[in-house]
Amino acid sequence: MIRERLRPLASQAKRAYVQLMLDVVGRSLEAISEVDDQVRNEVTVLPDGFLFSMQVMPKGPALFMRKQRDGSLQYLGGSVAQRPDLSIQFKHLHHAFLVLSFQEKTAQSFANDRMLVDGDLGYAVRMTRVLNRLETFILPRLVASRAVKEYPDNLGLPEKVFSAARIYLKVAMNFVDTVRSS
Amino acid sequence: MSYYEFFCPVKVIAGQAALEHLPYEFSSRAVERPMVVTDKGVRNAGLLDKVLAACEEGGMDITVVYDDVPADSSKQTVTAIAKEYRKQKCDGILAIGGGSPIDTAKAVNILVSEGGDDIAQYAGSGVLKRPLKPFFVIPTTAGTGSEVTNVAVIADTEKEVKLPFASSFMLPDAAVIDPRMTLTLPPQITAATGMDAMTHSVEAFTCLAKNPLSDAYAAAAIRKISNNLLKVMEKPDDAERRLELAQASTMAGIAFSNSMVGLVHALGHSLGAVCHLPHGLCMSLFLPYVLEYNLGQIREPLSELLLHLAGPEIYAMTPKSQRAEESIATIRKLRDDLHRHCGLPRTLQETGKVEKSQLDRIAQMTIDDGSIMFNPKEASLEDARAVLEKAWA
């Protein structure tokens, strides 16, 4: 009986977590695209104005990013009227939760048919690498190892801490700007 | 706890006098006027005549034949065939051939079922929402497995891109595997397509989306290829063994379309695009080197494969800790034997068609190929370049 009553609450909490994480990932992607050369190299081949989204099917939480002329990614929030050029879609809220709570690697989620790609597969592979790079920087090694296929051997602690600090700072400033403007 | 999906609704009609089942299969789907989609190679080898004769004897005259599918089929080819299909008022499609006629026929089926003249509007995954016209396939190579896969690739020559199509509705109603259709395959194509099926199976068994059902198909396919490929090279007119290889190819197709493939295919797609080498050869060139690269992540499944690659005696005699390496050695030996039989190249240099200056471009394309997502080990640009270097000579 109690479990029955708690179920909607758990589902709401899960939705809120996924929404929050997608927001954090969107802002972090914007930040890492401004500070990390490797991510800029990955993004550089995308056409200017390229619209990328990650969303939960059918109309769940989402993030939208646009490639800027200066080579960076701009976070546009959780909804955009325009159809994205590339969309990575989770089939179910729980599948997104598994990935965003680092219980399942992104590549394994693809392998398990929990995610669909609508758009150029080559660009999807690139954006997955960008997401992996982000996770290796902003997450502790133990957690990041659960999120990516392989934690890079050549990522030293000083580089990780320095880059993570810059990303976190930019994300924090981005949040403050959002709060001020709302 | 693992999770997987497995789907293969294709009726497989295999063995002696399988072609003679076609009229019944057509009638069971109410097809009275099928269109044959094939290429000149199939017609010139006399394979089309065998199919037409089997149907005629069964009381069904096939009069609409398009036999001009090019090696790399384009949007224009698909449009032209769809136009002919409509003009002739056909009500089903029979593809006869290797990968190109089968992929072309899958795309034609989309157009004639969904309408329109531009196949590009249906590109991508999950675009199709309903069943297509009746569709049948007779493979004439034992390698691609296209008769049981839900994908097709068609070139957009104007935009110079390849359009991918993926939908379970593209799967044929039935695949007819008849040993007569592969009896005349030339030795080097037999070897290359056999290694293509071998690679499908090995990658299906070792990559990220492996599952118990695809494992079963992959292991059985490897056993059939290991037991029969060299025997067929020695005695090309052995219909029994040809059938074994054809079945192995179909089983490998079922395996990899449900578990995907990895770095061998990513490298092979890129090499094929840059240097225009046949797909099966590309697979053979990279298979042992990629297995060595992935070894740390795939030791257990690769050890298990030794039983199917080399047989129970060698498996039992090999210490557990060395079985994975022995599997790779067995594949290398198979490549050496095929090289001796028909000159199938073992290195990029032996192909005579690859320049070392092209390796950087191939590596760059490799890391953007969709297959790399399912490789068990994360492969960087430097890693891809290193594997190419090993495969060079």
Coordinates of C-alpha atoms in Angstrom, one line a residue:
Chain A
M1 CA 0.0 0.0 0.0
I2 CA 2.7 2.4 1.0
R3 CA 4.8 1.3 -1.9
E4 CA 1.9 2.1 -4.2
R5 CA 1.6 5.6 -2.8
L6 CA 5.3 6.2 -3.0
R7 CA 5.6 5.1 -6.7
P8 CA 4.3 8.4 -8.2
L9 CA 6.7 10.3 -5.9
A10 CA 9.6 8.1 -7.0
S11 CA 8.7 8.7 -10.6
Q12 CA 8.5 12.4 -10.1
A13 CA 11.8 12.4 -8.4
K14 CA 13.4 10.5 -11.2
R15 CA 12.0 12.9 -13.8
A16 CA 13.2 15.9 -11.7
Y17 CA 16.7 14.3 -11.5
V18 CA 16.9 13.6 -15.2
Q19 CA 15.7 17.2 -16.0
L20 CA 18.3 18.6 -13.6
M21 CA 21.1 16.5 -15.0
L22 CA 20.3 17.4 -18.6
D23 CA 20.4 21.0 -17.5
V24 CA 23.8 20.5 -15.9
V25 CA 25.1 18.6 -18.8
G26 CA 23.9 21.3 -21.2
R27 CA 25.6 24.1 -19.3
S28 CA 28.7 21.9 -18.8
L29 CA 28.9 21.2 -22.6
E30 CA 28.8 24.9 -23.2
A31 CA 31.6 25.5 -20.7
I32 CA 33.9 22.6 -21.9
S33 CA 33.5 23.7 -25.5
E34 CA 35.0 27.1 -24.4
V35 CA 38.0 25.7 -22.5
D36 CA 39.0 22.3 -24.0
D37 CA 40.9 22.1 -27.3
Q38 CA 40.1 18.5 -27.8
V39 CA 36.3 19.2 -27.6
R40 CA 36.7 22.2 -29.9
N41 CA 38.4 19.9 -32.4
E42 CA 35.5 17.5 -32.2
V43 CA 33.0 20.3 -32.6
T44 CA 34.8 22.1 -35.3
V45 CA 33.5 19.9 -38.1
L46 CA 29.8 20.5 -37.2
P47 CA 28.2 23.1 -39.5
D48 CA 27.6 26.6 -37.9
G49 CA 24.1 26.7 -36.5
F50 CA 24.0 22.9 -36.1
L51 CA 21.3 22.0 -33.6
F52 CA 21.9 19.0 -31.3
S53 CA 19.5 17.6 -28.8
M54 CA 19.3 14.9 -26.2
Q55 CA 15.8 14.0 -25.1
V56 CA 13.6 11.5 -23.4
M57 CA 10.8 10.0 -25.6
P58 CA 8.1 10.9 -26.2
K59 CA 8.0 14.4 -24.8
G60 CA 10.2 14.2 -21.7
P61 CA 13.1 16.3 -20.4
A62 CA 15.6 17.5 -23.1
L63 CA 18.6 19.6 -23.7
F64 CA 19.4 21.6 -26.9
M65 CA 22.8 22.8 -28.0
R66 CA 23.7 25.0 -31.0
K67 CA 27.1 25.2 -32.6
Q68 CA 28.3 28.8 -32.7
R69 CA 30.4 30.5 -35.4
D70 CA 33.3 30.8 -32.9
G71 CA 33.4 27.0 -32.6
S72 CA 31.8 26.7 -29.2
L73 CA 28.5 25.1 -28.2
Q74 CA 25.6 27.2 -26.8
Y75 CA 23.1 25.7 -24.4
L76 CA 19.6 26.7 -25.4
G77 CA 17.7 25.1 -22.6
G78 CA 15.1 22.2 -22.6
S79 CA 12.9 23.2 -25.6
V80 CA 13.4 24.7 -29.0
A81 CA 10.8 25.0 -31.7
Q82 CA 13.2 24.0 -34.5
R83 CA 13.7 20.4 -35.5
P84 CA 17.3 19.4 -34.4
D85 CA 19.9 18.3 -37.0
L86 CA 20.9 15.5 -34.6
S87 CA 18.9 14.1 -31.9
I88 CA 19.9 11.4 -29.4
Q89 CA 16.7 10.0 -27.8
F90 CA 16.2 7.8 -24.8
K91 CA 13.3 5.4 -25.3
H92 CA 12.2 5.8 -21.6
L93 CA 12.7 8.1 -18.7
H94 CA 14.3 5.2 -16.7
H95 CA 16.9 4.6 -19.5
A96 CA 17.9 8.2 -19.2
F97 CA 18.1 7.9 -15.5
L98 CA 20.4 4.8 -15.8
V99 CA 22.8 6.8 -17.9
L100 CA 22.6 10.1 -16.1
S101 CA 23.1 8.4 -12.7
F102 CA 26.1 6.6 -14.1
Q103 CA 24.7 3.1 -13.7
E104 CA 25.0 2.5 -17.4
K105 CA 27.7 3.7 -19.8
T106 CA 26.5 5.7 -22.8
A107 CA 28.0 3.2 -25.2
Q108 CA 26.3 0.3 -23.4
S109 CA 23.0 2.2 -23.5
F110 CA 23.4 2.4 -27.3
A111 CA 24.3 -1.3 -27.4
N112 CA 21.2 -2.1 -25.3
D113 CA 19.0 -0.4 -27.8
R114 CA 17.9 2.1 -25.1
M115 CA 18.9 5.1 -27.2
L116 CA 18.0 6.1 -30.8
V117 CA 19.9 8.4 -33.1
D118 CA 18.0 10.6 -35.5
G119 CA 20.5 12.3 -37.8
D120 CA 24.1 11.8 -39.0
L121 CA 25.7 8.8 -37.2
G122 CA 29.2 10.2 -37.6
Y123 CA 28.1 13.4 -35.8
A124 CA 26.5 11.3 -33.1
V125 CA 29.7 9.4 -32.5
R126 CA 31.5 12.8 -32.2
M127 CA 29.0 14.1 -29.7
T128 CA 29.3 10.9 -27.7
R129 CA 33.0 11.5 -27.5
V130 CA 32.4 15.1 -26.4
L131 CA 30.0 13.8 -23.6
N132 CA 32.6 11.2 -22.6
R133 CA 35.3 13.9 -22.4
L134 CA 33.1 16.0 -20.3
E135 CA 32.3 13.2 -17.9
T136 CA 36.0 12.3 -17.4
F137 CA 36.7 15.9 -16.4
I138 CA 33.8 16.8 -14.1
L139 CA 33.3 13.5 -12.4
P140 CA 35.6 11.8 -9.8
R141 CA 37.6 9.0 -11.5
L142 CA 35.7 6.3 -9.8
V143 CA 32.3 7.6 -11.0
A144 CA 33.6 8.6 -14.5
S145 CA 34.9 5.0 -15.0
R146 CA 31.3 3.9 -14.7
A147 CA 30.1 6.4 -17.2
V148 CA 32.7 6.0 -20.0
K149 CA 33.9 3.0 -21.9
E150 CA 37.5 3.6 -20.8
Y151 CA 39.0 6.2 -18.5
P152 CA 41.9 7.8 -20.4
D153 CA 45.3 6.8 -19.0
N154 CA 46.9 10.1 -20.1
L155 CA 44.6 12.3 -18.1
G156 CA 46.7 13.4 -15.2
L157 CA 45.2 14.8 -11.9
P158 CA 46.5 18.4 -12.3
E159 CA 45.0 18.7 -15.8
K160 CA 41.7 17.1 -14.6
V161 CA 41.4 19.4 -11.6
F162 CA 42.4 22.5 -13.5
S163 CA 39.9 21.8 -16.3
A164 CA 37.1 20.7 -14.0
A165 CA 37.6 23.9 -11.9
R166 CA 37.2 26.1 -15.1
I167 CA 34.2 24.1 -16.2
Y168 CA 32.5 24.3 -12.8
L169 CA 33.2 28.0 -12.6
K170 CA 31.6 28.7 -16.0
V171 CA 28.6 26.5 -15.1
A172 CA 28.1 28.4 -11.8
M173 CA 28.3 31.7 -13.6
N174 CA 25.9 30.5 -16.2
F175 CA 23.4 29.4 -13.5
V176 CA 23.8 32.8 -11.8
D177 CA 23.1 34.6 -15.1
T178 CA 20.0 32.5 -15.7
V179 CA 18.6 33.2 -12.2
R180 CA 19.3 37.0 -12.6
S181 CA 17.6 37.1 -16.0
S182 CA 14.5 35.2 -14.9
Chain B
M1 CA 22.1 -7.7 -15.1
S2 CA 22.3 -7.6 -18.9
Y3 CA 19.6 -6.5 -21.3
Y4 CA 19.2 -7.3 -25.0
E5 CA 16.8 -7.3 -28.0
F6 CA 16.7 -9.9 -30.7
F7 CA 14.5 -9.8 -33.8
C8 CA 14.6 -11.9 -37.0
P9 CA 11.2 -12.6 -38.7
V10 CA 12.7 -13.7 -42.0
K11 CA 11.6 -17.1 -43.2
V12 CA 14.7 -19.0 -44.3
I13 CA 14.3 -21.5 -47.1
A14 CA 17.5 -23.4 -47.4
G15 CA 18.9 -26.5 -49.1
Q16 CA 18.5 -28.7 -52.1
A17 CA 15.9 -27.5 -54.6
A18 CA 15.2 -24.4 -52.5
L19 CA 14.6 -22.3 -55.6
E20 CA 11.6 -24.5 -56.5
H21 CA 9.8 -23.2 -53.4
L22 CA 9.6 -19.7 -54.8
P23 CA 6.3 -20.0 -56.7
Y24 CA 4.6 -21.3 -53.5
E25 CA 6.1 -18.4 -51.5
F26 CA 5.0 -15.9 -54.0
S27 CA 1.4 -17.3 -54.0
S28 CA 1.4 -17.4 -50.2
R29 CA 1.8 -13.6 -50.2
A30 CA -0.6 -13.2 -53.2
V31 CA 2.2 -12.1 -55.5
E32 CA 1.3 -12.6 -59.1
R33 CA 3.7 -10.2 -60.9
P34 CA 7.0 -10.0 -59.1
M35 CA 9.8 -7.8 -60.3
V36 CA 13.4 -9.2 -60.2
V37 CA 16.1 -6.8 -59.2
T38 CA 19.6 -8.1 -60.0
D39 CA 22.9 -7.2 -61.8
K40 CA 24.7 -8.2 -65.0
G41 CA 27.1 -10.5 -63.1
V42 CA 24.2 -12.6 -61.9
R43 CA 22.7 -12.8 -65.4
N44 CA 26.0 -13.6 -67.1
A45 CA 26.8 -16.3 -64.6
G46 CA 23.5 -18.0 -65.6
L47 CA 22.1 -17.7 -62.1
L48 CA 19.0 -15.6 -63.2
D49 CA 18.1 -18.4 -65.7
K50 CA 18.1 -21.0 -62.8
V51 CA 15.6 -18.9 -60.9
L52 CA 13.4 -18.1 -63.9
A53 CA 13.4 -21.8 -64.9
A54 CA 12.4 -22.9 -61.4
C55 CA 9.5 -20.5 -61.4
E56 CA 8.4 -21.3 -64.9
E57 CA 8.4 -25.0 -64.0
G58 CA 6.3 -24.1 -61.0
G59 CA 3.7 -22.4 -63.2
M60 CA 4.9 -18.9 -62.7
D61 CA 6.3 -16.8 -65.5
I62 CA 8.5 -13.9 -64.3
T63 CA 8.6 -11.3 -67.1
V64 CA 9.8 -8.1 -65.3
V65 CA 13.6 -8.2 -64.7
Y66 CA 15.8 -5.2 -63.9
D67 CA 19.4 -6.5 -64.3
D68 CA 21.4 -3.3 -64.4
V69 CA 22.1 -2.6 -60.7
P70 CA 25.7 -1.1 -60.4
A71 CA 28.2 -2.1 -57.8
D72 CA 27.5 1.0 -55.7
S73 CA 23.8 1.7 -56.1
S74 CA 22.6 5.3 -56.3
K75 CA 19.4 7.2 -55.7
Q76 CA 18.9 7.5 -59.4
T77 CA 19.0 3.7 -59.8
V78 CA 16.4 3.3 -57.1
T79 CA 14.1 5.9 -58.7
A80 CA 14.5 4.3 -62.2
I81 CA 13.6 0.8 -60.9
A82 CA 10.7 2.1 -58.9
K83 CA 9.4 3.8 -62.0
E84 CA 9.6 0.6 -64.0
Y85 CA 7.9 -1.3 -61.1
R86 CA 4.9 1.0 -61.2
K87 CA 4.8 1.0 -65.0
Q88 CA 4.8 -2.8 -65.1
K89 CA 2.2 -2.9 -62.3
C90 CA 4.3 -5.3 -60.3
D91 CA 3.1 -6.5 -56.8
G92 CA 6.3 -7.8 -55.2
I93 CA 10.1 -7.8 -55.4
L94 CA 12.7 -10.6 -55.7
A95 CA 16.3 -9.5 -55.2
I96 CA 19.0 -11.8 -56.6
G97 CA 22.6 -11.0 -55.9
G98 CA 25.1 -9.8 -53.4
G99 CA 24.9 -6.7 -51.2
S100 CA 24.3 -4.1 -54.0
P101 CA 21.2 -5.7 -55.6
I102 CA 19.7 -6.6 -52.2
D103 CA 20.2 -3.1 -50.8
T104 CA 18.9 -1.5 -54.0
A105 CA 15.8 -3.8 -53.8
K106 CA 15.2 -2.8 -50.2
A107 CA 15.3 0.8 -51.1
V108 CA 13.0 0.3 -54.2
N109 CA 10.5 -1.5 -51.9
I110 CA 10.4 1.6 -49.7
L111 CA 9.6 3.9 -52.6
V112 CA 7.0 1.6 -54.3
S113 CA 5.3 1.0 -50.9
E114 CA 5.4 4.5 -49.4
G115 CA 5.2 6.6 -52.6
G116 CA 7.3 9.4 -54.1
D117 CA 10.4 9.4 -56.3
D118 CA 13.1 10.6 -53.8
I119 CA 14.4 7.8 -51.6
A120 CA 16.4 10.3 -49.5
Q121 CA 13.2 11.4 -47.7
Y122 CA 13.1 8.0 -46.0
A123 CA 16.7 7.9 -44.9
G124 CA 17.5 7.3 -41.3
S125 CA 16.3 4.9 -38.6
G126 CA 12.7 4.3 -37.7
V127 CA 11.2 6.5 -40.4
L128 CA 9.0 3.7 -41.8
K129 CA 5.9 3.0 -39.8
R130 CA 4.1 0.2 -41.7
P131 CA 4.8 -3.0 -43.6
L132 CA 6.1 -2.8 -47.2
K133 CA 5.3 -4.8 -50.3
P134 CA 6.1 -8.5 -50.4
F135 CA 9.9 -8.9 -50.7
F136 CA 12.1 -12.0 -51.3
V137 CA 15.8 -12.4 -51.5
I138 CA 18.1 -15.0 -53.1
P139 CA 21.8 -14.3 -52.0
T140 CA 24.5 -15.2 -54.6
T141 CA 27.5 -14.6 -52.3
A142 CA 28.1 -16.3 -49.0
G143 CA 29.2 -13.3 -46.9
T144 CA 27.1 -10.1 -46.6
G145 CA 24.1 -11.6 -44.7
S146 CA 22.0 -8.8 -46.3
E147 CA 19.1 -11.2 -46.7
V148 CA 18.5 -11.0 -42.9
T149 CA 19.5 -7.5 -42.1
N150 CA 17.2 -4.5 -41.7
V151 CA 19.6 -1.9 -43.2
A152 CA 20.5 -0.6 -46.7
V153 CA 23.0 2.0 -47.9
I154 CA 22.4 3.9 -51.1
A155 CA 24.7 6.6 -52.6
D156 CA 23.5 10.1 -53.1
T157 CA 25.9 11.0 -55.9
E158 CA 24.8 14.6 -56.1
K159 CA 25.6 15.3 -52.4
E160 CA 28.4 12.7 -52.4
V161 CA 27.1 11.1 -49.2
K162 CA 25.9 7.6 -48.5
L163 CA 22.3 7.4 -47.3
P164 CA 21.6 4.8 -44.6
F165 CA 18.2 3.3 -44.1
A166 CA 17.2 1.2 -41.1
S167 CA 13.8 -0.4 -40.3
S168 CA 12.6 -3.8 -39.4
F169 CA 10.0 -3.3 -42.2
M170 CA 12.8 -3.6 -44.7
L171 CA 13.5 -7.2 -43.8
P172 CA 12.4 -9.7 -46.5
D173 CA 9.5 -12.0 -46.1
A174 CA 11.7 -14.9 -47.1
A175 CA 15.4 -15.6 -47.9
V176 CA 16.1 -18.5 -50.3
I177 CA 19.4 -20.2 -49.8
D178 CA 20.2 -22.6 -52.6
P179 CA 23.6 -24.1 -53.1
R180 CA 23.3 -23.7 -56.9
M181 CA 23.5 -19.9 -56.5
T182 CA 27.0 -19.9 -55.0
L183 CA 28.6 -22.8 -56.9
T184 CA 30.2 -20.6 -59.5
L185 CA 31.6 -18.0 -57.2
P186 CA 35.3 -17.3 -58.2
P187 CA 37.9 -18.4 -55.6
Q188 CA 38.9 -15.0 -54.4
I189 CA 35.3 -13.8 -53.9
T190 CA 34.5 -17.1 -52.1
A191 CA 37.5 -16.4 -49.8
A192 CA 36.7 -12.7 -49.2
T193 CA 33.0 -13.3 -48.6
G194 CA 33.8 -16.2 -46.3
M195 CA 36.0 -13.9 -44.2
D196 CA 33.3 -11.3 -44.3
A197 CA 30.9 -13.8 -42.6
M198 CA 33.7 -14.8 -40.2
T199 CA 34.2 -11.2 -39.2
H200 CA 30.4 -10.6 -38.7
S201 CA 30.4 -13.6 -36.4
V202 CA 33.5 -12.8 -34.4
E203 CA 32.6 -9.2 -33.9
A204 CA 29.0 -10.2 -33.0
F205 CA 30.5 -12.6 -30.4
T206 CA 32.9 -10.0 -28.9
C207 CA 31.4 -6.6 -29.2
L208 CA 29.3 -4.6 -26.7
A209 CA 25.8 -5.7 -27.8
K210 CA 26.5 -9.4 -27.7
N211 CA 23.7 -11.5 -26.3
P212 CA 22.9 -15.2 -25.8
L213 CA 20.9 -15.5 -29.0
S214 CA 23.3 -13.7 -31.3
D215 CA 26.1 -15.7 -29.6
A216 CA 24.5 -19.0 -30.6
Y217 CA 24.1 -17.9 -34.2
A218 CA 27.7 -16.5 -34.3
A219 CA 29.3 -19.5 -32.8
A220 CA 27.5 -21.9 -35.2
A221 CA 28.4 -19.8 -38.1
I222 CA 32.1 -19.7 -37.1
R223 CA 32.0 -23.5 -36.8
K224 CA 30.6 -23.9 -40.3
I225 CA 33.1 -21.4 -41.9
S226 CA 36.1 -23.0 -40.1
N227 CA 35.0 -26.5 -41.2
N228 CA 34.1 -25.7 -44.8
L229 CA 35.8 -22.6 -46.3
L230 CA 39.2 -24.2 -47.1
K231 CA 37.5 -27.4 -48.3
V232 CA 35.4 -25.3 -50.7
M233 CA 38.6 -23.6 -51.9
E234 CA 40.0 -27.0 -52.7
K235 CA 36.8 -28.3 -54.3
P236 CA 34.7 -25.4 -55.5
D237 CA 31.9 -27.6 -56.9
D238 CA 31.1 -29.2 -53.6
A239 CA 27.4 -28.3 -53.3
E240 CA 27.1 -29.6 -49.7
R241 CA 29.9 -27.4 -48.4
R242 CA 28.8 -24.4 -50.5
L243 CA 25.4 -24.7 -48.7
E244 CA 27.2 -24.8 -45.3
L245 CA 29.0 -21.5 -46.2
A246 CA 25.8 -19.9 -47.4
Q247 CA 24.0 -20.9 -44.3
A248 CA 26.9 -19.6 -42.2
S249 CA 26.6 -16.3 -43.9
T250 CA 22.9 -16.1 -43.1
M251 CA 23.5 -17.1 -39.5
A252 CA 26.3 -14.5 -39.2
G253 CA 23.9 -11.9 -40.7
I254 CA 21.3 -12.8 -38.0
A255 CA 24.0 -12.6 -35.3
F256 CA 25.5 -9.2 -36.2
S257 CA 22.2 -7.5 -37.1
N258 CA 21.2 -8.2 -33.5
S259 CA 24.5 -7.4 -31.8
M260 CA 26.2 -5.0 -34.1
V261 CA 29.9 -4.9 -35.1
G262 CA 32.9 -3.0 -34.0
L263 CA 36.3 -1.6 -35.0
V264 CA 37.0 -4.1 -37.8
H265 CA 33.9 -2.8 -39.6
A266 CA 34.8 0.9 -38.7
L267 CA 38.2 0.4 -40.3
G268 CA 36.8 -1.7 -43.2
H269 CA 34.1 0.9 -44.1
S270 CA 36.7 3.6 -44.2
L271 CA 39.3 1.6 -46.2
G272 CA 36.6 0.6 -48.6
A273 CA 35.5 4.2 -49.1
V274 CA 39.0 5.6 -49.6
C275 CA 40.6 2.8 -51.6
H276 CA 37.5 1.1 -53.2
L277 CA 38.4 -2.4 -52.0
P278 CA 35.8 -5.1 -51.6
H279 CA 34.1 -5.2 -48.2
G280 CA 35.0 -8.8 -47.5
L281 CA 38.7 -8.2 -48.2
C282 CA 38.7 -5.2 -45.9
M283 CA 37.3 -7.4 -43.1
S284 CA 39.9 -10.0 -43.6
L285 CA 42.7 -7.5 -43.6
F286 CA 41.9 -6.1 -40.2
L287 CA 40.3 -8.9 -38.2
P288 CA 43.4 -10.3 -36.4
Y289 CA 44.9 -6.9 -35.7
V290 CA 41.7 -5.6 -34.1
L291 CA 41.3 -8.7 -32.0
E292 CA 44.9 -8.2 -30.7
Y293 CA 44.0 -4.5 -30.0
N294 CA 40.8 -5.5 -28.2
L295 CA 42.3 -8.5 -26.4
G296 CA 42.3 -7.0 -22.9
Q297 CA 38.5 -6.6 -23.1
I298 CA 37.5 -9.7 -25.0
R299 CA 39.8 -12.4 -23.6
E300 CA 37.0 -14.5 -22.3
P301 CA 34.7 -14.7 -25.4
L302 CA 37.7 -15.0 -27.7
S303 CA 39.0 -17.9 -25.7
E304 CA 35.6 -19.5 -26.0
L305 CA 35.6 -19.1 -29.8
L306 CA 38.7 -21.3 -30.1
L307 CA 36.4 -24.3 -29.7
H308 CA 34.5 -23.2 -32.8
L309 CA 37.5 -22.0 -34.8
A310 CA 39.9 -24.9 -34.2
G311 CA 37.7 -27.8 -33.0
P312 CA 37.5 -29.6 -29.6
E313 CA 41.0 -31.3 -29.7
I314 CA 43.0 -28.1 -30.1
Y315 CA 40.7 -26.3 -27.6
A316 CA 41.3 -29.1 -25.0
M317 CA 45.0 -29.1 -25.6
T318 CA 45.4 -25.4 -25.3
P319 CA 45.8 -24.0 -21.8
K320 CA 43.0 -21.7 -20.8
S321 CA 45.3 -18.7 -20.5
Q322 CA 46.4 -19.1 -24.1
R323 CA 43.1 -19.8 -25.8
A324 CA 42.4 -16.2 -26.9
E325 CA 45.9 -15.9 -28.5
E326 CA 45.4 -19.3 -30.1
S327 CA 42.0 -18.0 -31.6
I328 CA 43.9 -15.1 -33.2
A329 CA 46.6 -17.5 -34.4
T330 CA 43.9 -19.7 -36.0
I331 CA 42.4 -16.8 -37.9
R332 CA 45.9 -15.8 -39.1
K333 CA 46.5 -19.3 -40.3
L334 CA 43.2 -19.3 -42.1
R335 CA 44.2 -16.1 -43.9
D336 CA 47.6 -17.6 -44.8
D337 CA 45.9 -20.6 -46.3
L338 CA 43.5 -18.5 -48.3
H339 CA 46.4 -16.4 -49.5
R340 CA 48.1 -19.6 -50.7
H341 CA 44.9 -20.8 -52.4
C342 CA 43.8 -17.7 -54.3
G343 CA 46.1 -14.8 -53.4
L344 CA 43.7 -13.1 -51.0
P345 CA 45.8 -10.3 -49.6
R346 CA 46.8 -10.4 -45.9
T347 CA 48.2 -6.9 -45.5
L348 CA 47.3 -3.5 -46.9
Q349 CA 50.6 -3.5 -48.8
E350 CA 49.7 -6.8 -50.5
T351 CA 46.5 -5.3 -51.9
G352 CA 48.6 -3.0 -54.1
K353 CA 45.8 -0.5 -53.9
V354 CA 46.6 1.3 -50.7
E355 CA 49.1 4.2 -50.3
K356 CA 50.7 4.7 -46.9
S357 CA 49.8 8.4 -47.2
Q358 CA 46.1 7.4 -47.1
L359 CA 46.3 5.9 -43.6
D360 CA 45.7 9.1 -41.8
R361 CA 42.5 9.8 -43.7
I362 CA 41.3 6.2 -43.2
A363 CA 42.0 6.6 -39.4
Q364 CA 40.1 9.8 -39.2
M365 CA 37.1 8.3 -41.0
T366 CA 37.3 5.3 -38.8
I367 CA 36.7 7.1 -35.5
D368 CA 33.6 8.8 -37.0
D369 CA 32.1 5.5 -38.2
G370 CA 29.0 4.4 -36.3
S371 CA 30.3 0.8 -35.7
I372 CA 33.1 2.1 -33.4
M373 CA 30.4 2.8 -30.8
F374 CA 30.0 -0.9 -30.2
N375 CA 33.7 -1.8 -30.0
P376 CA 34.5 -3.1 -26.5
K377 CA 37.5 -0.9 -26.2
E378 CA 37.5 2.9 -26.7
A379 CA 39.5 3.6 -29.9
S380 CA 41.1 6.9 -30.4
L381 CA 42.6 8.4 -33.6
E382 CA 46.0 7.2 -32.5
D383 CA 44.7 3.7 -31.8
A384 CA 43.1 3.4 -35.2
R385 CA 46.3 4.7 -36.8
A386 CA 48.3 2.1 -34.9
V387 CA 46.1 -0.8 -36.0
L388 CA 46.4 0.5 -39.6
E389 CA 50.2 0.5 -39.2
K390 CA 50.1 -3.1 -38.0
A391 CA 47.9 -4.1 -40.9
W392 CA 50.2 -2.4 -43.4
A393 CA 52.8 -5.1 -43.8

